[in-house]
Amino acid sequence: MSGLLDVDRLARWLDAQGLEARLPVSAAPLAGGRSNAMFTVDRGNQRWVLRRPAAVAMPNADAGMVREYRILAALEGTGVPHPAVVALCEDPAVLGRTFYLMERVDGVALTPPPQPLATDRGRVEISRSMAESLARLHAVDWRGRQLADLGRPEGFHERQTERWTRQLRSYEGRELPGVDGVTAWLRGHLPESFTPTLIHGDYHMLNVLIAPEPPGRVVAILDWETATIGDPLLDLAGFCEIWSTSLGDGWGTPDQLIEWYTAARGPGAVSPLGLADLTYYQVLYNFRLTVLLEGIYQRSLRDPTRPAMEDVGARARWNLDRARQLVHLHG
């Protein structure tokens, strides 16, 4: 399987974990992963998903797997929809990289929406569930769940522009005109304060699974590689930004999404003052997404196991143009 998964070695590791020991194992690549690779794994009566770094991986990709596993394990019992983790392997002798196993959730991709939910009511149900699921994530007691060292809330915004600028430069790829203007604007418009929460960092329709039958609801949030302790308004603004610009009419306006979100968070959890102008967060979200997508695109050009992801490269440029547009509109 492109050298990323050796079924015999995986079977021996599963035996050692006591996971349906000595039964036949079948595995197949699972579409959807960009920065990382995923495979379905079946053994006996169990159905799992294996997640590991791609052949050409991000820096510190193995530590990223451990981090994702830790977050998913900490979410158990919180009400945040997520796949339950099964086991983590940090031994490179098994598959060459750190990987983890999680339960396969009975859900479907949102795009296109499953036919039973492709109705006005279904779209509203899904939109509301997306907003409420994000609110539940932001309500998690991250200190009580032993996630206090996951990020550094102090100086969170001061570090954002520098961190993502460094990451973009590290690709040593193509020029992206207009980046300097966006980063200069961000440095000049930092929020004065925020209440830190656990944030996903990339919350949108491609990173969730939806129940295949009505009522429309989120059954799992996926791809936790950018999760940290930070400003929840970055998650909220990013969610509203990509949701409203990608799905069109009938999927909830940004105002509706914010209303559902704030109702689920409860009185006083979100400051109306902070919601008054989300422009900074929209610009930062689009800049971050530009950098993330550009990284995926540049790694695809060097990865013999994957085709060049030209669509991802084009989307990176689109998000940068969107950030530039927002800066221009708001001065």
Coordinates of N, CA and C in Angstrom, one line a residue, residues 26-189:
S26 N -7.6 -7.2 7.1 CA -7.7 -6.6 5.8 C -7.6 -5.1 6.0
A27 N -6.9 -4.4 5.0 CA -6.8 -3.0 5.1 C -6.9 -2.4 3.7
A28 N -7.3 -1.1 3.7 CA -7.4 -0.4 2.4 C -7.3 1.1 2.7
P29 N -6.7 1.8 1.7 CA -6.5 3.3 1.8 C -7.9 3.9 2.0
L30 N -7.9 5.0 2.8 CA -9.2 5.7 3.0 C -8.9 7.1 2.4
A31 N -9.8 7.5 1.5 CA -9.7 8.9 0.9 C -10.0 9.9 2.0
G32 N -9.4 11.1 1.7 CA -9.7 12.2 2.6 C -8.5 12.9 3.3
G33 N -7.5 12.0 3.7 CA -6.4 12.6 4.4 C -5.5 13.3 3.4
R34 N -5.0 14.5 3.9 CA -4.1 15.3 3.0 C -2.7 15.4 3.7
S35 N -2.7 15.9 4.9 CA -1.4 16.0 5.6 C -1.0 14.6 6.1
N36 N -1.9 13.8 6.4 CA -1.7 12.4 6.9 C -2.4 11.4 6.1
A37 N -2.1 10.1 6.2 CA -2.7 9.0 5.5 C -3.6 8.2 6.4
M38 N -4.7 7.7 5.9 CA -5.6 6.9 6.7 C -5.9 5.6 5.9
F39 N -6.2 4.6 6.7 CA -6.6 3.3 6.2 C -7.7 2.7 7.0
T40 N -8.6 2.0 6.3 CA -9.6 1.2 7.1 C -8.9 -0.1 7.4
V41 N -9.2 -0.6 8.6 CA -8.6 -1.9 9.0 C -9.7 -2.7 9.6
D42 N -9.8 -4.0 9.1 CA -10.9 -4.9 9.6 C -10.2 -6.2 10.1
R43 N -10.7 -6.6 11.3 CA -10.2 -7.8 11.9 C -11.3 -8.4 12.7
G44 N -11.8 -9.6 12.4 CA -12.8 -10.2 13.2 C -14.1 -9.4 13.1
N45 N -14.6 -9.0 14.3 CA -15.8 -8.2 14.3 C -15.5 -6.7 14.4
Q46 N -14.2 -6.3 14.4 CA -13.8 -4.9 14.7 C -13.6 -4.2 13.4
R47 N -13.9 -2.9 13.4 CA -13.7 -2.0 12.2 C -13.0 -0.8 12.7
W48 N -11.8 -0.5 12.3 CA -11.0 0.6 12.8 C -10.6 1.5 11.6
V49 N -10.1 2.6 12.0 CA -9.3 3.5 11.0 C -7.9 3.7 11.6
L50 N -6.9 3.5 10.8 CA -5.5 3.8 11.2 C -5.1 5.1 10.6
R51 N -4.5 5.9 11.4 CA -4.0 7.2 10.9 C -2.5 7.3 11.2
R52 N -1.8 7.7 10.1 CA -0.3 7.9 10.2 C 0.2 9.0 9.3
P53 N 1.4 9.5 9.5 CA 1.9 10.5 8.6 C 2.0 10.0 7.2
A54 N 1.9 11.0 6.2 CA 2.1 10.7 4.8 C 3.6 10.4 4.6
A55 N 3.9 9.9 3.4 CA 5.3 9.5 3.0 C 6.2 10.7 3.2
V56 N 5.7 11.9 2.6 CA 6.4 13.1 2.8 C 5.6 13.9 3.8
A57 N 6.1 13.9 5.1 CA 5.3 14.4 6.2 C 5.7 15.7 6.7
M58 N 4.8 16.3 7.4 CA 5.1 17.6 8.1 C 6.2 17.4 9.1
P59 N 7.0 18.5 9.5 CA 7.9 18.3 10.6 C 7.2 17.9 11.8
N60 N 7.9 17.1 12.6 CA 7.3 16.6 13.9 C 6.0 15.9 13.7
A61 N 5.9 15.2 12.6 CA 4.6 14.5 12.3 C 4.3 13.4 13.3
D62 N 5.4 12.7 13.8 CA 5.2 11.6 14.8 C 4.7 12.2 16.1
A63 N 5.2 13.3 16.6 CA 4.7 13.9 17.8 C 3.3 14.4 17.6
G64 N 2.9 14.8 16.3 CA 1.6 15.1 16.0 C 0.6 14.0 16.2
M65 N 1.0 12.8 15.8 CA 0.1 11.6 16.0 C -0.1 11.4 17.5
V66 N 0.9 11.5 18.3 CA 0.7 11.4 19.8 C -0.2 12.4 20.3
R67 N 0.0 13.6 19.8 CA -0.9 14.8 20.3 C -2.3 14.5 19.9
E68 N -2.6 14.1 18.7 CA -4.0 13.9 18.3 C -4.6 12.8 19.1
Y69 N -3.9 11.7 19.3 CA -4.3 10.6 20.2 C -4.7 11.1 21.6
R70 N -3.8 11.9 22.1 CA -4.1 12.4 23.5 C -5.3 13.2 23.5
I71 N -5.5 14.1 22.5 CA -6.7 14.9 22.5 C -8.0 14.1 22.4
L72 N -8.0 13.2 21.5 CA -9.2 12.3 21.3 C -9.5 11.5 22.6
A73 N -8.4 11.0 23.2 CA -8.7 10.3 24.5 C -9.2 11.2 25.5
A74 N -8.8 12.4 25.6 CA -9.3 13.3 26.6 C -10.7 13.7 26.4
L75 N -11.2 13.6 25.1 CA -12.6 14.0 24.8 C -13.6 13.0 25.2
E76 N -13.2 11.8 25.7 CA -14.1 10.7 26.0 C -15.0 11.2 27.2
G77 N -16.3 11.1 26.9 CA -17.3 11.5 27.9 C -17.7 13.0 28.0
T78 N -17.2 13.8 27.1 CA -17.4 15.2 27.1 C -18.7 15.6 26.3
G79 N -19.2 14.8 25.4 CA -20.3 15.1 24.6 C -19.8 15.7 23.3
V80 N -18.5 15.9 23.1 CA -18.0 16.3 21.8 C -18.0 15.1 20.9
P81 N -18.6 15.2 19.7 CA -18.6 14.0 18.8 C -17.2 13.8 18.2
H82 N -16.7 12.6 18.4 CA -15.4 12.2 18.0 C -15.2 10.7 17.9
P83 N -14.3 10.2 17.1 CA -14.0 8.8 17.1 C -13.2 8.4 18.4
A84 N -13.6 7.3 19.0 CA -12.9 6.8 20.2 C -11.6 6.2 19.8
V85 N -10.5 6.5 20.5 CA -9.2 5.9 20.2 C -9.1 4.5 20.7
V86 N -8.3 3.7 20.1 CA -8.2 2.3 20.5 C -6.7 2.0 20.9
A87 N -5.7 2.4 20.2 CA -4.3 2.1 20.6 C -3.4 3.0 19.8
L88 N -2.3 3.3 20.4 CA -1.2 4.2 19.8 C 0.1 3.4 19.7
C89 N 0.8 3.5 18.6 CA 2.0 2.9 18.4 C 3.1 3.9 18.1
E90 N 4.1 4.0 18.9 CA 5.3 4.9 18.7 C 6.5 4.1 18.2
D91 N 6.4 2.8 18.0 CA 7.5 2.0 17.6 C 7.7 2.1 16.0
P92 N 8.7 2.7 15.5 CA 8.9 2.8 14.0 C 9.2 1.5 13.4
A93 N 9.5 0.5 14.1 CA 9.7 -0.8 13.5 C 8.5 -1.5 13.0
V94 N 7.3 -0.9 13.4 CA 6.0 -1.5 12.9 C 5.7 -1.0 11.5
L95 N 5.4 0.3 11.4 CA 5.1 0.9 10.1 C 6.0 2.0 9.7
G96 N 7.1 2.2 10.4 CA 8.0 3.2 10.0 C 7.8 4.6 10.6
R97 N 6.6 4.8 11.1 CA 6.2 6.1 11.7 C 5.2 5.8 12.9
T98 N 5.1 6.8 13.7 CA 4.0 6.7 14.8 C 2.6 6.7 14.1
F99 N 1.7 5.9 14.7 CA 0.4 5.8 14.2 C -0.6 5.5 15.3
Y100 N -1.9 5.7 15.1 CA -2.8 5.3 16.1 C -4.1 4.7 15.4
L101 N -4.8 3.9 16.2 CA -6.0 3.2 15.7 C -7.2 3.9 16.4
M102 N -8.2 4.1 15.7 CA -9.5 4.6 16.3 C -10.7 3.9 15.7
E103 N -11.8 4.0 16.4 CA -13.0 3.3 16.0 C -13.5 3.9 14.7
R104 N -14.1 3.1 13.8 CA -14.7 3.6 12.6 C -16.1 4.0 12.9
V105 N -16.4 5.3 12.7 CA -17.7 5.9 13.1 C -18.7 5.6 11.9
D106 N -19.9 5.3 12.2 CA -20.9 5.1 11.2 C -21.4 6.5 10.8
G107 N -20.8 7.1 9.9 CA -21.1 8.4 9.4 C -20.7 8.6 8.0
V108 N -21.1 9.7 7.3 CA -20.8 10.0 5.9 C -20.3 11.4 5.8
A109 N -19.6 11.6 4.7 CA -19.1 13.0 4.4 C -20.3 13.9 4.1
L110 N -20.1 15.2 4.5 CA -21.2 16.2 4.3 C -21.3 16.6 2.9
T111 N -20.2 16.6 2.1 CA -20.3 17.1 0.7 C -20.0 15.9 -0.2
P112 N -21.0 15.6 -1.1 CA -22.4 16.1 -1.1 C -23.2 15.6 0.1
P113 N -24.3 16.3 0.5 CA -25.0 15.9 1.7 C -25.8 14.5 1.3
P114 N -25.8 13.6 2.3 CA -26.6 12.4 2.1 C -28.0 12.7 1.6
Q115 N -28.5 11.9 0.7 CA -29.8 12.2 0.1 C -30.9 12.4 1.1
P116 N -31.0 11.5 2.1 CA -32.1 11.8 3.1 C -32.1 13.1 3.8
L117 N -30.9 13.8 3.8 CA -30.7 15.1 4.5 C -30.7 16.2 3.5
A118 N -30.8 16.0 2.2 CA -30.7 17.0 1.2 C -32.0 17.8 1.1
T119 N -32.5 18.3 2.2 CA -33.8 19.0 2.3 C -33.5 20.3 3.1
D120 N -34.5 21.2 3.0 CA -34.4 22.5 3.8 C -34.2 22.2 5.3
R121 N -35.0 21.2 5.8 CA -34.9 20.9 7.2 C -33.5 20.2 7.5
G122 N -33.1 19.3 6.6 CA -31.8 18.6 6.8 C -30.7 19.6 6.9
R123 N -30.7 20.6 6.0 CA -29.6 21.6 6.0 C -29.6 22.4 7.2
V124 N -30.7 22.8 7.7 CA -30.8 23.5 9.0 C -30.3 22.7 10.2
E125 N -30.7 21.4 10.2 CA -30.3 20.5 11.3 C -28.8 20.4 11.3
I126 N -28.2 20.1 10.2 CA -26.8 19.9 10.1 C -26.1 21.2 10.5
S127 N -26.5 22.3 10.0 CA -25.9 23.6 10.3 C -25.9 23.9 11.8
R128 N -27.1 23.6 12.4 CA -27.2 23.9 13.8 C -26.3 22.9 14.6
S129 N -26.3 21.7 14.2 CA -25.5 20.7 14.9 C -24.0 21.0 14.8
M130 N -23.6 21.6 13.6 CA -22.2 22.0 13.5 C -21.8 23.1 14.5
A131 N -22.7 24.1 14.6 CA -22.5 25.2 15.5 C -22.5 24.7 17.0
E132 N -23.4 23.8 17.3 CA -23.5 23.4 18.7 C -22.4 22.4 19.1
S133 N -21.9 21.6 18.1 CA -20.8 20.7 18.3 C -19.5 21.6 18.6
L134 N -19.3 22.7 17.9 CA -18.2 23.5 18.1 C -18.3 24.2 19.5
A135 N -19.5 24.5 19.9 CA -19.7 25.1 21.2 C -19.4 24.1 22.3
R136 N -19.8 22.8 22.1 CA -19.4 21.8 23.1 C -17.9 21.6 23.2
L137 N -17.2 21.7 22.1 CA -15.8 21.6 22.1 C -15.2 22.7 23.0
H138 N -15.6 23.9 22.7 CA -15.1 25.1 23.4 C -15.5 25.1 24.9
A139 N -16.4 24.3 25.3 CA -16.8 24.2 26.7 C -16.1 23.2 27.5
V140 N -15.2 22.4 26.8 CA -14.5 21.3 27.5 C -13.6 21.9 28.6
D141 N -13.6 21.3 29.7 CA -12.7 21.7 30.8 C -11.3 21.2 30.5
W142 N -10.5 22.0 29.7 CA -9.2 21.5 29.2 C -8.2 21.3 30.3
R143 N -8.3 22.1 31.4 CA -7.4 21.9 32.5 C -7.8 20.6 33.2
G144 N -9.0 20.4 33.5 CA -9.4 19.2 34.1 C -9.2 17.9 33.4
R145 N -9.1 18.1 32.0 CA -8.8 16.9 31.2 C -7.3 16.8 30.9
Q146 N -6.5 17.4 31.7 CA -5.0 17.3 31.7 C -4.5 17.7 30.3
L147 N -5.0 18.8 29.7 CA -4.6 19.3 28.4 C -4.0 20.7 28.6
A148 N -3.6 21.1 29.8 CA -3.1 22.5 30.0 C -1.8 22.7 29.3
D149 N -1.0 21.7 29.1 CA 0.2 21.9 28.4 C 0.1 21.8 26.9
L150 N -1.1 21.7 26.4 CA -1.3 21.5 24.9 C -0.9 22.8 24.1
G151 N -1.1 23.9 24.7 CA -0.8 25.2 24.1 C -0.4 26.2 25.1
R152 N -0.1 27.4 24.6 CA 0.3 28.5 25.5 C -0.6 29.7 25.2
P153 N -1.7 29.8 26.0 CA -2.6 30.9 25.7 C -2.0 32.3 25.8
E154 N -1.0 32.5 26.7 CA -0.4 33.8 26.9 C 0.4 34.1 25.6
G155 N 0.1 35.2 25.0 CA 0.8 35.6 23.8 C 0.3 34.8 22.5
F156 N -0.8 34.2 22.6 CA -1.3 33.4 21.5 C -1.4 34.1 20.2
H157 N -2.0 35.3 20.2 CA -2.1 36.1 19.0 C -0.8 36.7 18.5
E158 N 0.0 37.1 19.5 CA 1.3 37.7 19.1 C 2.1 36.7 18.4
R159 N 2.0 35.4 18.7 CA 2.8 34.3 18.0 C 2.2 33.9 16.7
Q160 N 0.9 34.1 16.4 CA 0.3 33.5 15.3 C 0.9 33.9 14.0
T161 N 1.0 35.2 13.7 CA 1.5 35.7 12.4 C 3.0 35.2 12.2
E162 N 3.8 35.3 13.3 CA 5.2 34.9 13.1 C 5.3 33.4 12.9
R163 N 4.5 32.6 13.6 CA 4.6 31.1 13.4 C 4.2 30.7 12.0
W164 N 3.1 31.2 11.5 CA 2.6 30.8 10.2 C 3.5 31.4 9.1
T165 N 4.1 32.6 9.3 CA 5.0 33.1 8.3 C 6.3 32.3 8.2
R166 N 6.8 31.8 9.4 CA 8.0 30.9 9.3 C 7.6 29.6 8.6
Q167 N 6.5 29.1 8.9 CA 6.1 27.8 8.3 C 6.0 28.0 6.8
L168 N 5.4 29.1 6.3 CA 5.3 29.3 4.9 C 6.7 29.4 4.2
R169 N 7.6 30.1 4.9 CA 8.9 30.2 4.3 C 9.7 28.9 4.3
S170 N 9.4 28.0 5.2 CA 10.1 26.8 5.3 C 9.8 25.9 4.1
Y171 N 8.7 26.1 3.4 CA 8.4 25.3 2.2 C 9.4 25.5 1.1
E172 N 9.9 26.7 1.0 CA 10.8 27.1 0.0 C 10.2 26.8 -1.4
G173 N 8.9 27.2 -1.5 CA 8.2 27.0 -2.7 C 8.0 28.3 -3.5
R174 N 6.8 28.4 -4.1 CA 6.5 29.5 -5.0 C 6.2 30.8 -4.2
E175 N 6.3 31.9 -4.9 CA 5.9 33.2 -4.3 C 4.4 33.3 -4.2
L176 N 3.9 33.9 -3.1 CA 2.5 34.2 -3.0 C 2.3 35.7 -2.8
P177 N 2.1 36.4 -3.9 CA 2.0 37.8 -3.8 C 0.9 38.3 -2.9
G178 N 1.2 39.3 -2.0 CA 0.2 39.9 -1.1 C 0.3 39.4 0.3
V179 N 1.2 38.4 0.5 CA 1.3 37.8 1.9 C 1.8 38.9 2.9
D180 N 2.8 39.7 2.5 CA 3.4 40.7 3.4 C 2.3 41.7 3.9
G181 N 1.4 42.1 3.0 CA 0.4 43.1 3.3 C -0.6 42.5 4.3
V182 N -0.9 41.2 4.2 CA -1.8 40.5 5.1 C -1.2 40.4 6.5
T183 N 0.1 40.0 6.5 CA 0.7 39.8 7.8 C 1.0 41.1 8.6
A184 N 1.3 42.2 7.8 CA 1.4 43.5 8.4 C 0.1 44.0 9.0
W185 N -1.0 43.7 8.4 CA -2.3 44.1 8.9 C -2.6 43.3 10.2
L186 N -2.3 42.0 10.2 CA -2.6 41.2 11.3 C -1.8 41.7 12.6
R187 N -0.6 42.1 12.3 CA 0.2 42.5 13.5 C -0.3 43.8 14.1
G188 N -1.0 44.6 13.2 CA -1.5 45.9 13.7 C -2.9 45.8 14.3
H189 N -3.5 44.6 14.3 CA -4.9 44.5 14.7 C -5.1 43.4 15.7

